[in-house]
């Protein structure tokens, strides 16, 4: 069996693993990436939020992405019963990026790994982790390649960015109950032959079908569009037949987009995912750290997946470098507490979206522009900025504002 020795083994070559590996390489760390799939491959998570741009920039990956001509995303629109609520990232509270991208993830992720390769990072595609054994000062990971051969990789540290593969979490029994209620999703892509001209055809939109059921519209610059529904499993399971049949039936519930996609063929059989939220009992241990979706995934409603993936991937890489340099690292404070602050803020917004409170604020006719700017900053991913009261007091402000809106509406009835 072939044997290799590296400082850091990164499992998974998605955005989280790519950011980790790029930052490690940039700082002269001997890193290797193993990836179960062959790239390009389809992946969900096609809408980004501005915070991840900071992470790509710091990792040295922004330039290669900027050259690709992806559809720029300047904000997001929400539609419910004819009412519109639009957020413009340039009008958010605080500093930070005013735009990001909507991306076909197969092309996007391949662009990242091509850049990693160009920077000298070795990536083993079609390579599956079969076993990991942890020792006092190192780990030994046995991987199997596409041709059936195996390699043992000895590493001082493992960054598990394996996404929903959740390699270390599964092996060590770290799966935990998600923080968000159980929802499912079904999605595909289409050639958007009926796409409207101008900004109407480029703006990511969320159409609310019911309080807990929504449809996404994510147009790409290549003419394709991602479409999908998210809802409670009870609602999802009402529709029968093949995944194509199910999605077609669901499209009949869309007031705004039903006609645009009527008789438009799906580019591939829709994917259906049950219970999309994920969680773990711990994010790190002796010789390993979990990042991205391998650690926790909330819900796709505000497109936070890639942002938290890159945030945790970059933070993990920085702390691993310190540890390799024999500097003191408090993983509980510097990684867990830090990530938890951001996740807790976003979890509140997801929960209050499904409770209906956040929807009341978004669709309020007489919206307060200061409050809207503060909420916009959260939706842009700047969830660690405690100058924003809707970050610092997230657990109660949304409910309080929603109650004030209810009172105002009762007085005007």
mmCIF file of C-alpha atoms in Angstrom:
data_model
loop_
_atom_site.group_PDB
_atom_site.id
_atom_site.type_symbol
_atom_site.label_atom_id
_atom_site.label_comp_id
_atom_site.label_asym_id
_atom_site.label_seq_id
_atom_site.Cartn_x
_atom_site.Cartn_y
_atom_site.Cartn_z
ATOM 1 C CA UNK A 1 0.000 0.000 0.000
ATOM 2 C CA UNK A 2 1.291 3.447 -0.922
ATOM 3 C CA UNK A 3 2.044 5.757 2.013
ATOM 4 C CA UNK A 4 2.149 9.567 2.174
ATOM 5 C CA UNK A 5 2.996 12.033 4.941
ATOM 6 C CA UNK A 6 1.556 15.565 5.067
ATOM 7 C CA UNK A 7 1.066 18.265 7.651
ATOM 8 C CA UNK A 8 -2.639 18.673 6.942
ATOM 9 C CA UNK A 9 -5.109 16.429 5.150
ATOM 10 C CA UNK A 10 -8.232 18.198 3.874
ATOM 11 C CA UNK A 11 -11.202 15.910 3.195
ATOM 12 C CA UNK A 12 -13.469 17.432 0.545
ATOM 13 C CA UNK A 13 -12.743 19.881 -2.260
ATOM 14 C CA UNK A 14 -15.850 22.060 -2.075
ATOM 15 C CA UNK A 15 -15.648 25.755 -1.111
ATOM 16 C CA UNK A 16 -14.816 25.065 2.543
ATOM 17 C CA UNK A 17 -12.014 22.609 1.757
ATOM 18 C CA UNK A 18 -10.726 24.780 -1.081
ATOM 19 C CA UNK A 19 -10.500 27.873 1.131
ATOM 20 C CA UNK A 20 -8.730 25.864 3.852
ATOM 21 C CA UNK A 21 -6.261 24.303 1.412
ATOM 22 C CA UNK A 22 -5.541 27.572 -0.401
ATOM 23 C CA UNK A 23 -4.831 29.417 2.835
ATOM 24 C CA UNK A 24 -2.602 26.603 4.120
ATOM 25 C CA UNK A 25 -0.667 26.489 0.836
ATOM 26 C CA UNK A 26 -0.319 30.261 0.914
ATOM 27 C CA UNK A 27 1.344 29.891 4.320
ATOM 28 C CA UNK A 28 3.737 27.138 3.202
ATOM 29 C CA UNK A 29 1.966 24.250 4.928
ATOM 30 C CA UNK A 30 2.304 20.803 3.359
ATOM 31 C CA UNK A 31 -1.352 20.099 2.531
ATOM 32 C CA UNK A 32 -3.185 17.451 0.502
ATOM 33 C CA UNK A 33 -6.849 17.297 -0.504
ATOM 34 C CA UNK A 34 -8.852 14.107 -1.073
ATOM 35 C CA UNK A 35 -12.246 14.296 -2.779
ATOM 36 C CA UNK A 36 -14.706 11.440 -3.255
ATOM 37 C CA UNK A 37 -16.200 12.789 -6.483
ATOM 38 C CA UNK A 38 -14.861 13.580 -9.915
ATOM 39 C CA UNK A 39 -15.132 17.283 -10.755
ATOM 40 C CA UNK A 40 -17.112 18.915 -12.225
ATOM 41 C CA UNK A 41 -20.081 17.511 -10.364
ATOM 42 C CA UNK A 42 -23.524 18.911 -9.583
ATOM 43 C CA UNK A 43 -23.992 20.486 -6.178
ATOM 44 C CA UNK A 44 -26.682 22.602 -4.568
ATOM 45 C CA UNK A 45 -25.821 25.877 -2.834
ATOM 46 C CA UNK A 46 -25.782 28.083 -5.904
ATOM 47 C CA UNK A 47 -26.611 31.436 -4.317
ATOM 48 C CA UNK A 48 -23.848 33.111 -2.309
ATOM 49 C CA UNK A 49 -23.977 35.978 0.177
ATOM 50 C CA UNK A 50 -21.463 38.843 0.393
ATOM 51 C CA UNK A 51 -19.580 37.675 3.497
ATOM 52 C CA UNK A 52 -18.038 34.758 1.607
ATOM 53 C CA UNK A 53 -16.313 37.224 -0.740
ATOM 54 C CA UNK A 54 -14.092 38.323 2.149
ATOM 55 C CA UNK A 55 -13.105 34.685 2.708
ATOM 56 C CA UNK A 56 -12.327 33.958 -0.941
ATOM 57 C CA UNK A 57 -10.250 37.130 -1.070
ATOM 58 C CA UNK A 58 -8.221 36.297 2.038
ATOM 59 C CA UNK A 59 -7.588 32.757 0.788
ATOM 60 C CA UNK A 60 -6.301 34.072 -2.546
ATOM 61 C CA UNK A 61 -9.174 32.623 -4.582
ATOM 62 C CA UNK A 62 -11.129 35.736 -5.543
ATOM 63 C CA UNK A 63 -9.260 36.603 -8.747
ATOM 64 C CA UNK A 64 -9.896 33.258 -10.430
ATOM 65 C CA UNK A 65 -13.619 33.533 -9.632
ATOM 66 C CA UNK A 66 -13.926 37.133 -10.813
ATOM 67 C CA UNK A 67 -12.752 36.118 -14.304
ATOM 68 C CA UNK A 68 -15.640 33.659 -14.796
ATOM 69 C CA UNK A 69 -18.440 36.139 -15.501
ATOM 70 C CA UNK A 70 -20.885 34.675 -12.989
ATOM 71 C CA UNK A 71 -24.231 36.382 -12.499
ATOM 72 C CA UNK A 72 -23.769 39.175 -9.971
ATOM 73 C CA UNK A 73 -26.138 39.158 -7.022
ATOM 74 C CA UNK A 74 -26.860 42.607 -5.603
ATOM 75 C CA UNK A 75 -29.601 41.577 -3.197
ATOM 76 C CA UNK A 76 -32.661 39.360 -2.993
ATOM 77 C CA UNK A 77 -36.402 39.603 -3.531
ATOM 78 C CA UNK A 78 -39.200 37.958 -1.550
ATOM 79 C CA UNK A 79 -42.728 37.590 -2.947
ATOM 80 C CA UNK A 80 -45.891 36.612 -1.092
ATOM 81 C CA UNK A 81 -49.481 36.994 -2.313
ATOM 82 C CA UNK A 82 -48.459 39.789 -4.668
ATOM 83 C CA UNK A 83 -46.474 41.700 -2.023
ATOM 84 C CA UNK A 84 -42.764 42.267 -2.661
ATOM 85 C CA UNK A 85 -39.913 42.750 -0.203
ATOM 86 C CA UNK A 86 -36.514 43.551 -1.723
ATOM 87 C CA UNK A 87 -33.114 43.848 -0.050
ATOM 88 C CA UNK A 88 -30.250 45.757 -1.650
ATOM 89 C CA UNK A 89 -26.871 44.772 -0.196
ATOM 90 C CA UNK A 90 -25.476 48.238 -0.969
ATOM 91 C CA UNK A 91 -27.954 49.650 1.566
ATOM 92 C CA UNK A 92 -27.007 47.380 4.436
ATOM 93 C CA UNK A 93 -25.754 48.437 7.869
ATOM 94 C CA UNK A 94 -21.976 48.571 8.309
ATOM 95 C CA UNK A 95 -19.042 47.746 6.085
ATOM 96 C CA UNK A 96 -18.568 44.788 3.760
ATOM 97 C CA UNK A 97 -19.185 43.629 0.221
ATOM 98 C CA UNK A 98 -22.228 45.022 -1.578
ATOM 99 C CA UNK A 99 -22.595 42.128 -4.003
ATOM 100 C CA UNK A 100 -21.711 38.510 -4.612
ATOM 101 C CA UNK A 101 -22.613 35.837 -7.228
ATOM 102 C CA UNK A 102 -25.208 33.284 -8.280
ATOM 103 C CA UNK A 103 -23.200 30.323 -9.560
ATOM 104 C CA UNK A 104 -23.616 26.908 -11.183
ATOM 105 C CA UNK A 105 -21.739 25.000 -8.519
ATOM 106 C CA UNK A 106 -20.289 22.388 -10.864
ATOM 107 C CA UNK A 107 -18.390 25.111 -12.746
ATOM 108 C CA UNK A 108 -17.720 27.196 -9.623
ATOM 109 C CA UNK A 109 -16.205 24.371 -7.574
ATOM 110 C CA UNK A 110 -14.141 23.189 -10.549
ATOM 111 C CA UNK A 111 -12.787 26.726 -10.926
ATOM 112 C CA UNK A 112 -11.672 26.656 -7.285
ATOM 113 C CA UNK A 113 -9.938 23.279 -7.560
ATOM 114 C CA UNK A 114 -8.274 24.226 -10.863
ATOM 115 C CA UNK A 115 -6.820 27.238 -9.069
ATOM 116 C CA UNK A 116 -5.683 25.065 -6.146
ATOM 117 C CA UNK A 117 -3.888 22.784 -8.575
ATOM 118 C CA UNK A 118 -2.285 25.788 -10.265
ATOM 119 C CA UNK A 119 -1.088 26.958 -6.863
ATOM 120 C CA UNK A 120 0.554 23.585 -6.230
ATOM 121 C CA UNK A 121 -1.997 21.898 -3.972
ATOM 122 C CA UNK A 122 -2.225 18.138 -4.689
ATOM 123 C CA UNK A 123 -5.848 16.966 -5.027
ATOM 124 C CA UNK A 124 -6.823 13.298 -5.293
ATOM 125 C CA UNK A 125 -10.250 13.136 -6.951
ATOM 126 C CA UNK A 126 -12.433 10.006 -6.955
ATOM 127 C CA UNK A 127 -10.769 9.087 -3.693
ATOM 128 C CA UNK A 128 -12.895 7.855 -0.803
ATOM 129 C CA UNK A 129 -11.925 7.838 2.855
ATOM 130 C CA UNK A 130 -12.349 4.284 4.148
ATOM 131 C CA UNK A 131 -10.925 4.579 7.642
ATOM 132 C CA UNK A 132 -9.265 7.091 9.984
ATOM 133 C CA UNK A 133 -7.206 6.140 13.018
ATOM 134 C CA UNK A 134 -6.126 8.820 15.469
ATOM 135 C CA UNK A 135 -2.913 8.548 17.473
ATOM 136 C CA UNK A 136 -1.395 10.953 19.997
ATOM 137 C CA UNK A 137 0.435 13.214 17.564
ATOM 138 C CA UNK A 138 -0.901 12.176 14.167
ATOM 139 C CA UNK A 139 -3.644 10.354 12.279
ATOM 140 C CA UNK A 140 -3.536 7.673 9.606
ATOM 141 C CA UNK A 141 -6.244 7.878 6.935
ATOM 142 C CA UNK A 142 -6.804 4.992 4.551
ATOM 143 C CA UNK A 143 -8.246 6.092 1.224
ATOM 144 C CA UNK A 144 -9.345 4.131 -1.820
ATOM 145 C CA UNK A 145 -8.864 5.451 -5.352
ATOM 146 C CA UNK A 146 -11.096 4.899 -8.408
ATOM 147 C CA UNK A 147 -8.900 2.035 -9.622
ATOM 148 C CA UNK A 148 -9.305 0.189 -6.320
ATOM 149 C CA UNK A 149 -5.796 0.877 -5.023
ATOM 150 C CA UNK A 150 -5.343 2.292 -1.547
ATOM 151 C CA UNK A 151 -3.102 4.858 0.107
ATOM 152 C CA UNK A 152 -2.348 5.531 3.762
ATOM 153 C CA UNK A 153 -1.978 9.234 4.518
ATOM 154 C CA UNK A 154 -0.307 10.231 7.768
ATOM 155 C CA UNK A 155 -1.188 13.761 8.848
ATOM 156 C CA UNK A 156 -0.632 15.975 11.862
ATOM 157 C CA UNK A 157 -4.097 17.424 11.352
ATOM 158 C CA UNK A 158 -7.296 16.666 9.454
ATOM 159 C CA UNK A 159 -9.713 19.361 8.291
ATOM 160 C CA UNK A 160 -12.943 17.561 7.446
ATOM 161 C CA UNK A 161 -14.744 19.589 4.794
ATOM 162 C CA UNK A 162 -16.566 16.588 3.360
ATOM 163 C CA UNK A 163 -19.955 18.317 3.330
ATOM 164 C CA UNK A 164 -22.958 16.040 3.602
ATOM 165 C CA UNK A 165 -20.538 13.083 3.412
ATOM 166 C CA UNK A 166 -19.702 13.991 7.029
ATOM 167 C CA UNK A 167 -16.744 11.590 7.143
ATOM 168 C CA UNK A 168 -15.381 12.223 10.648
ATOM 169 C CA UNK A 169 -18.821 12.910 12.158
ATOM 170 C CA UNK A 170 -20.086 9.538 10.954
ATOM 171 C CA UNK A 171 -16.960 7.623 11.937
ATOM 172 C CA UNK A 172 -16.795 9.061 15.456
ATOM 173 C CA UNK A 173 -20.554 9.109 16.063
ATOM 174 C CA UNK A 174 -20.838 12.893 16.338
ATOM 175 C CA UNK A 175 -24.242 13.305 14.658
ATOM 176 C CA UNK A 176 -26.636 15.513 16.651
ATOM 177 C CA UNK A 177 -30.206 16.798 16.433
ATOM 178 C CA UNK A 178 -30.434 19.788 14.055
ATOM 179 C CA UNK A 179 -31.288 23.208 15.486
ATOM 180 C CA UNK A 180 -33.843 23.844 12.750
ATOM 181 C CA UNK A 181 -37.129 22.004 12.196
ATOM 182 C CA UNK A 182 -37.144 19.155 9.703
ATOM 183 C CA UNK A 183 -37.692 20.382 6.174
ATOM 184 C CA UNK A 184 -37.138 18.779 2.806
ATOM 185 C CA UNK A 185 -36.190 20.136 -0.586
ATOM 186 C CA UNK A 186 -36.553 19.248 -4.263
ATOM 187 C CA UNK A 187 -34.658 21.060 -7.018
ATOM 188 C CA UNK A 188 -33.282 20.984 -10.549
ATOM 189 C CA UNK A 189 -32.111 23.358 -13.288
ATOM 190 C CA UNK A 190 -33.775 24.469 -16.515
ATOM 191 C CA UNK A 191 -32.778 26.292 -19.680
ATOM 192 C CA UNK A 192 -34.613 29.497 -18.861
ATOM 193 C CA UNK A 193 -36.086 30.099 -22.333
ATOM 194 C CA UNK A 194 -38.821 32.395 -21.003
ATOM 195 C CA UNK A 195 -36.542 34.499 -18.805
ATOM 196 C CA UNK A 196 -37.666 38.153 -18.616
ATOM 197 C CA UNK A 197 -35.352 40.855 -19.932
ATOM 198 C CA UNK A 198 -33.355 43.128 -17.641
ATOM 199 C CA UNK A 199 -33.001 42.908 -13.880
ATOM 200 C CA UNK A 200 -36.245 40.962 -13.526
ATOM 201 C CA UNK A 201 -34.559 37.977 -15.121
ATOM 202 C CA UNK A 202 -31.383 38.158 -13.026
ATOM 203 C CA UNK A 203 -32.715 38.747 -9.510
ATOM 204 C CA UNK A 204 -32.758 35.834 -7.085
ATOM 205 C CA UNK A 205 -36.298 35.499 -5.798
ATOM 206 C CA UNK A 206 -38.018 33.580 -3.023
ATOM 207 C CA UNK A 207 -41.745 33.068 -3.480
ATOM 208 C CA UNK A 208 -43.621 32.128 -0.315
ATOM 209 C CA UNK A 209 -46.286 29.528 -1.073
ATOM 210 C CA UNK A 210 -47.290 29.002 2.566
ATOM 211 C CA UNK A 211 -45.655 30.277 5.764
ATOM 212 C CA UNK A 212 -43.243 27.320 5.840
ATOM 213 C CA UNK A 213 -43.182 26.546 2.102
ATOM 214 C CA UNK A 214 -41.184 28.546 -0.428
ATOM 215 C CA UNK A 215 -39.887 28.383 -3.981
ATOM 216 C CA UNK A 216 -36.481 29.594 -5.147
ATOM 217 C CA UNK A 217 -35.516 31.168 -8.464
ATOM 218 C CA UNK A 218 -31.733 31.488 -9.021
ATOM 219 C CA UNK A 219 -30.782 32.625 -12.547
ATOM 220 C CA UNK A 220 -27.224 32.075 -13.848
ATOM 221 C CA UNK A 221 -25.284 34.022 -16.463
ATOM 222 C CA UNK A 222 -25.122 30.938 -18.723
ATOM 223 C CA UNK A 223 -28.885 31.055 -19.367
ATOM 224 C CA UNK A 224 -29.766 28.261 -16.970
ATOM 225 C CA UNK A 225 -31.798 28.767 -13.803
ATOM 226 C CA UNK A 226 -31.968 26.772 -10.589
ATOM 227 C CA UNK A 227 -35.492 26.172 -9.289
ATOM 228 C CA UNK A 228 -36.612 24.360 -6.164
ATOM 229 C CA UNK A 229 -39.045 24.098 -3.278
ATOM 230 C CA UNK A 230 -38.432 23.829 0.468
ATOM 231 C CA UNK A 231 -41.087 22.863 2.977
ATOM 232 C CA UNK A 232 -41.980 20.631 5.925
ATOM 233 C CA UNK A 233 -41.721 16.932 5.137
ATOM 234 C CA UNK A 234 -45.481 16.613 5.671
ATOM 235 C CA UNK A 235 -46.064 19.073 2.810
ATOM 236 C CA UNK A 236 -43.378 17.536 0.603
ATOM 237 C CA UNK A 237 -44.853 14.051 0.967
ATOM 238 C CA UNK A 238 -48.294 15.127 -0.275
ATOM 239 C CA UNK A 239 -46.996 15.007 -3.850
ATOM 240 C CA UNK A 240 -46.653 11.587 -5.511
ATOM 241 C CA UNK A 241 -44.852 10.145 -8.505
ATOM 242 C CA UNK A 242 -41.340 10.550 -9.878
ATOM 243 C CA UNK A 243 -39.275 13.510 -8.759
ATOM 244 C CA UNK A 244 -40.098 15.209 -12.064
ATOM 245 C CA UNK A 245 -43.799 14.587 -11.463
ATOM 246 C CA UNK A 246 -43.548 15.909 -7.923
ATOM 247 C CA UNK A 247 -41.762 19.112 -8.930
ATOM 248 C CA UNK A 248 -44.212 19.709 -11.782
ATOM 249 C CA UNK A 249 -47.122 19.351 -9.358
ATOM 250 C CA UNK A 250 -45.460 21.754 -6.945
ATOM 251 C CA UNK A 251 -44.943 24.310 -9.730
ATOM 252 C CA UNK A 252 -48.730 24.572 -9.961
ATOM 253 C CA UNK A 253 -48.680 26.149 -6.471
ATOM 254 C CA UNK A 254 -46.474 29.019 -7.687
ATOM 255 C CA UNK A 255 -48.457 32.097 -8.644
ATOM 256 C CA UNK A 256 -45.487 34.101 -9.885
ATOM 257 C CA UNK A 257 -43.388 31.510 -11.772
ATOM 258 C CA UNK A 258 -45.855 28.826 -12.882
ATOM 259 C CA UNK A 259 -46.256 30.213 -16.402
ATOM 260 C CA UNK A 260 -42.553 30.986 -16.914
ATOM 261 C CA UNK A 261 -41.646 27.322 -16.425
ATOM 262 C CA UNK A 262 -44.747 25.705 -17.909
ATOM 263 C CA UNK A 263 -43.686 22.910 -20.288
ATOM 264 C CA UNK A 264 -39.990 23.826 -19.854
ATOM 265 C CA UNK A 265 -38.049 20.550 -19.559
ATOM 266 C CA UNK A 266 -35.777 19.898 -16.606
ATOM 267 C CA UNK A 267 -32.088 19.598 -17.416
ATOM 268 C CA UNK A 268 -31.856 16.598 -15.091
ATOM 269 C CA UNK A 269 -34.140 14.547 -12.895
ATOM 270 C CA UNK A 270 -34.806 16.688 -9.819
ATOM 271 C CA UNK A 271 -32.983 15.848 -6.615
ATOM 272 C CA UNK A 272 -35.077 15.310 -3.507
ATOM 273 C CA UNK A 273 -33.521 15.704 -0.058
ATOM 274 C CA UNK A 274 -35.307 14.943 3.205
ATOM 275 C CA UNK A 275 -34.467 16.591 6.541
ATOM 276 C CA UNK A 276 -31.875 18.997 5.147
ATOM 277 C CA UNK A 277 -30.641 20.524 8.432
ATOM 278 C CA UNK A 278 -27.584 18.865 10.013
ATOM 279 C CA UNK A 279 -25.703 19.227 13.294
ATOM 280 C CA UNK A 280 -22.904 17.601 15.331
ATOM 281 C CA UNK A 281 -22.085 17.169 19.016
ATOM 282 C CA UNK A 282 -18.643 18.757 18.681
ATOM 283 C CA UNK A 283 -16.661 20.602 16.027
ATOM 284 C CA UNK A 284 -13.122 19.528 16.891
ATOM 285 C CA UNK A 285 -11.023 16.942 18.662
ATOM 286 C CA UNK A 286 -7.429 15.849 19.000
ATOM 287 C CA UNK A 287 -6.032 16.147 15.495
ATOM 288 C CA UNK A 288 -9.195 17.154 13.628
ATOM 289 C CA UNK A 289 -11.688 19.941 13.029
ATOM 290 C CA UNK A 290 -15.025 19.911 11.168
ATOM 291 C CA UNK A 291 -15.905 22.711 8.771
ATOM 292 C CA UNK A 292 -18.713 23.586 6.391
ATOM 293 C CA UNK A 293 -21.658 21.226 5.997
ATOM 294 C CA UNK A 294 -19.661 18.410 7.586
ATOM 295 C CA UNK A 295 -20.192 20.346 10.825
ATOM 296 C CA UNK A 296 -23.593 22.010 10.552
ATOM 297 C CA UNK A 297 -26.119 23.016 7.917
ATOM 298 C CA UNK A 298 -29.082 25.209 8.815
ATOM 299 C CA UNK A 299 -31.460 25.737 5.908
ATOM 300 C CA UNK A 300 -31.133 27.102 2.376
ATOM 301 C CA UNK A 301 -33.617 29.936 2.877
ATOM 302 C CA UNK A 302 -31.028 32.753 3.159
ATOM 303 C CA UNK A 303 -28.209 31.062 1.241
ATOM 304 C CA UNK A 304 -25.883 30.893 4.248
ATOM 305 C CA UNK A 305 -24.314 27.514 3.390
ATOM 306 C CA UNK A 306 -21.259 28.598 1.385
ATOM 307 C CA UNK A 307 -20.675 31.581 3.663
ATOM 308 C CA UNK A 308 -20.485 29.492 6.832
ATOM 309 C CA UNK A 309 -18.513 26.842 4.943
ATOM 310 C CA UNK A 310 -15.839 29.306 3.858
ATOM 311 C CA UNK A 311 -15.853 31.116 7.208
ATOM 312 C CA UNK A 312 -15.229 27.902 9.134
ATOM 313 C CA UNK A 313 -12.733 26.642 6.544
ATOM 314 C CA UNK A 314 -10.643 29.812 6.753
ATOM 315 C CA UNK A 315 -10.846 30.009 10.552
ATOM 316 C CA UNK A 316 -9.837 26.345 10.896
ATOM 317 C CA UNK A 317 -6.839 26.807 8.591
ATOM 318 C CA UNK A 318 -5.608 29.800 10.596
ATOM 319 C CA UNK A 319 -5.854 27.920 13.896
ATOM 320 C CA UNK A 320 -4.215 24.780 12.500
ATOM 321 C CA UNK A 321 -1.259 26.888 11.346
ATOM 322 C CA UNK A 322 -0.906 28.309 14.860
ATOM 323 C CA UNK A 323 -0.993 24.836 16.356
ATOM 324 C CA UNK A 324 1.584 23.517 13.875
ATOM 325 C CA UNK A 325 3.797 26.444 14.921
ATOM 326 C CA UNK A 326 3.423 25.346 18.573
ATOM 327 C CA UNK A 327 1.361 28.410 19.442
ATOM 328 C CA UNK A 328 -1.424 28.082 21.984
ATOM 329 C CA UNK A 329 -4.862 27.554 20.473
ATOM 330 C CA UNK A 330 -8.104 27.598 22.434
ATOM 331 C CA UNK A 331 -10.298 25.692 20.004
ATOM 332 C CA UNK A 332 -13.350 26.094 22.207
ATOM 333 C CA UNK A 333 -13.107 29.869 22.296
ATOM 334 C CA UNK A 334 -11.367 30.642 18.996
ATOM 335 C CA UNK A 335 -13.371 28.247 16.817
ATOM 336 C CA UNK A 336 -16.478 26.845 18.509
ATOM 337 C CA UNK A 337 -17.585 30.027 20.296
ATOM 338 C CA UNK A 338 -16.780 32.157 17.263
ATOM 339 C CA UNK A 339 -18.693 29.969 14.802
ATOM 340 C CA UNK A 340 -21.538 29.459 17.277
ATOM 341 C CA UNK A 341 -22.093 33.212 17.532
ATOM 342 C CA UNK A 342 -22.656 33.471 13.810
ATOM 343 C CA UNK A 343 -24.703 30.288 13.562
ATOM 344 C CA UNK A 344 -26.916 31.328 16.485
ATOM 345 C CA UNK A 345 -27.700 34.660 14.822
ATOM 346 C CA UNK A 346 -28.572 33.040 11.517
ATOM 347 C CA UNK A 347 -30.528 30.260 13.256
ATOM 348 C CA UNK A 348 -32.746 32.906 14.828
ATOM 349 C CA UNK A 349 -33.475 34.414 11.418
ATOM 350 C CA UNK A 350 -34.268 31.010 9.909
ATOM 351 C CA UNK A 351 -36.559 30.093 12.817
ATOM 352 C CA UNK A 352 -38.311 33.462 12.708
ATOM 353 C CA UNK A 353 -38.722 33.120 8.949
ATOM 354 C CA UNK A 354 -40.634 29.886 9.469
ATOM 355 C CA UNK A 355 -42.566 31.295 12.446
ATOM 356 C CA UNK A 356 -43.764 34.056 10.126
ATOM 357 C CA UNK A 357 -42.346 36.912 12.238
ATOM 358 C CA UNK A 358 -39.540 37.792 9.834
ATOM 359 C CA UNK A 359 -41.933 37.573 6.906
ATOM 360 C CA UNK A 360 -44.140 40.205 8.597
ATOM 361 C CA UNK A 361 -41.153 42.561 8.746
ATOM 362 C CA UNK A 362 -40.035 41.854 5.176
ATOM 363 C CA UNK A 363 -43.490 42.512 3.701
ATOM 364 C CA UNK A 364 -44.443 45.425 5.961
ATOM 365 C CA UNK A 365 -45.690 48.263 3.746
ATOM 366 C CA UNK A 366 -44.242 51.033 5.932
ATOM 367 C CA UNK A 367 -40.828 49.527 6.533
ATOM 368 C CA UNK A 368 -38.305 51.341 8.713
ATOM 369 C CA UNK A 369 -35.235 51.877 6.516
ATOM 370 C CA UNK A 370 -32.785 51.689 9.445
ATOM 371 C CA UNK A 371 -34.218 48.372 10.606
ATOM 372 C CA UNK A 372 -34.261 47.104 7.025
ATOM 373 C CA UNK A 373 -30.574 48.015 6.599
ATOM 374 C CA UNK A 374 -29.678 46.182 9.809
ATOM 375 C CA UNK A 375 -31.577 43.056 8.766
ATOM 376 C CA UNK A 376 -30.018 43.309 5.301
ATOM 377 C CA UNK A 377 -26.534 43.159 6.878
ATOM 378 C CA UNK A 378 -27.486 39.887 8.566
ATOM 379 C CA UNK A 379 -28.819 38.466 5.307
ATOM 380 C CA UNK A 380 -25.506 39.510 3.703
ATOM 381 C CA UNK A 381 -23.730 37.273 6.225
ATOM 382 C CA UNK A 382 -22.212 39.899 8.516
ATOM 383 C CA UNK A 383 -23.455 38.078 11.595
ATOM 384 C CA UNK A 384 -20.437 38.803 13.803
ATOM 385 C CA UNK A 385 -20.848 42.605 13.647
ATOM 386 C CA UNK A 386 -22.182 43.529 17.085
ATOM 387 C CA UNK A 387 -22.522 47.201 16.123
ATOM 388 C CA UNK A 388 -25.685 45.886 14.486
ATOM 389 C CA UNK A 389 -28.481 45.595 17.086
ATOM 390 C CA UNK A 390 -30.121 42.916 14.942
ATOM 391 C CA UNK A 391 -26.985 40.859 15.520
ATOM 392 C CA UNK A 392 -26.365 41.711 19.161
ATOM 393 C CA UNK A 393 -30.012 41.332 20.232
ATOM 394 C CA UNK A 394 -31.107 38.896 17.546
ATOM 395 C CA UNK A 395 -32.990 36.575 19.898
ATOM 396 C CA UNK A 396 -35.665 39.141 20.730
ATOM 397 C CA UNK A 397 -35.597 42.058 18.288
ATOM 398 C CA UNK A 398 -37.302 40.257 15.408
ATOM 399 C CA UNK A 399 -40.156 39.110 17.640
ATOM 400 C CA UNK A 400 -40.521 42.588 19.145
ATOM 401 C CA UNK A 401 -40.649 44.322 15.775
ATOM 402 C CA UNK A 402 -43.124 41.744 14.455
ATOM 403 C CA UNK A 403 -45.400 42.427 17.455
ATOM 404 C CA UNK A 404 -45.243 46.173 16.821
ATOM 405 C CA UNK A 405 -46.252 45.589 13.198
ATOM 406 C CA UNK A 406 -49.189 43.432 14.340
ATOM 407 C CA UNK A 407 -50.319 46.210 16.697
ATOM 408 C CA UNK A 408 -49.968 48.826 13.971
ATOM 409 C CA UNK A 409 -52.001 46.732 11.525
ATOM 410 C CA UNK A 410 -54.765 46.202 14.088
ATOM 411 C CA UNK A 411 -54.979 49.950 14.722
ATOM 412 C CA UNK A 412 -55.344 50.677 11.001
ATOM 413 C CA UNK A 413 -57.956 47.957 10.333
#
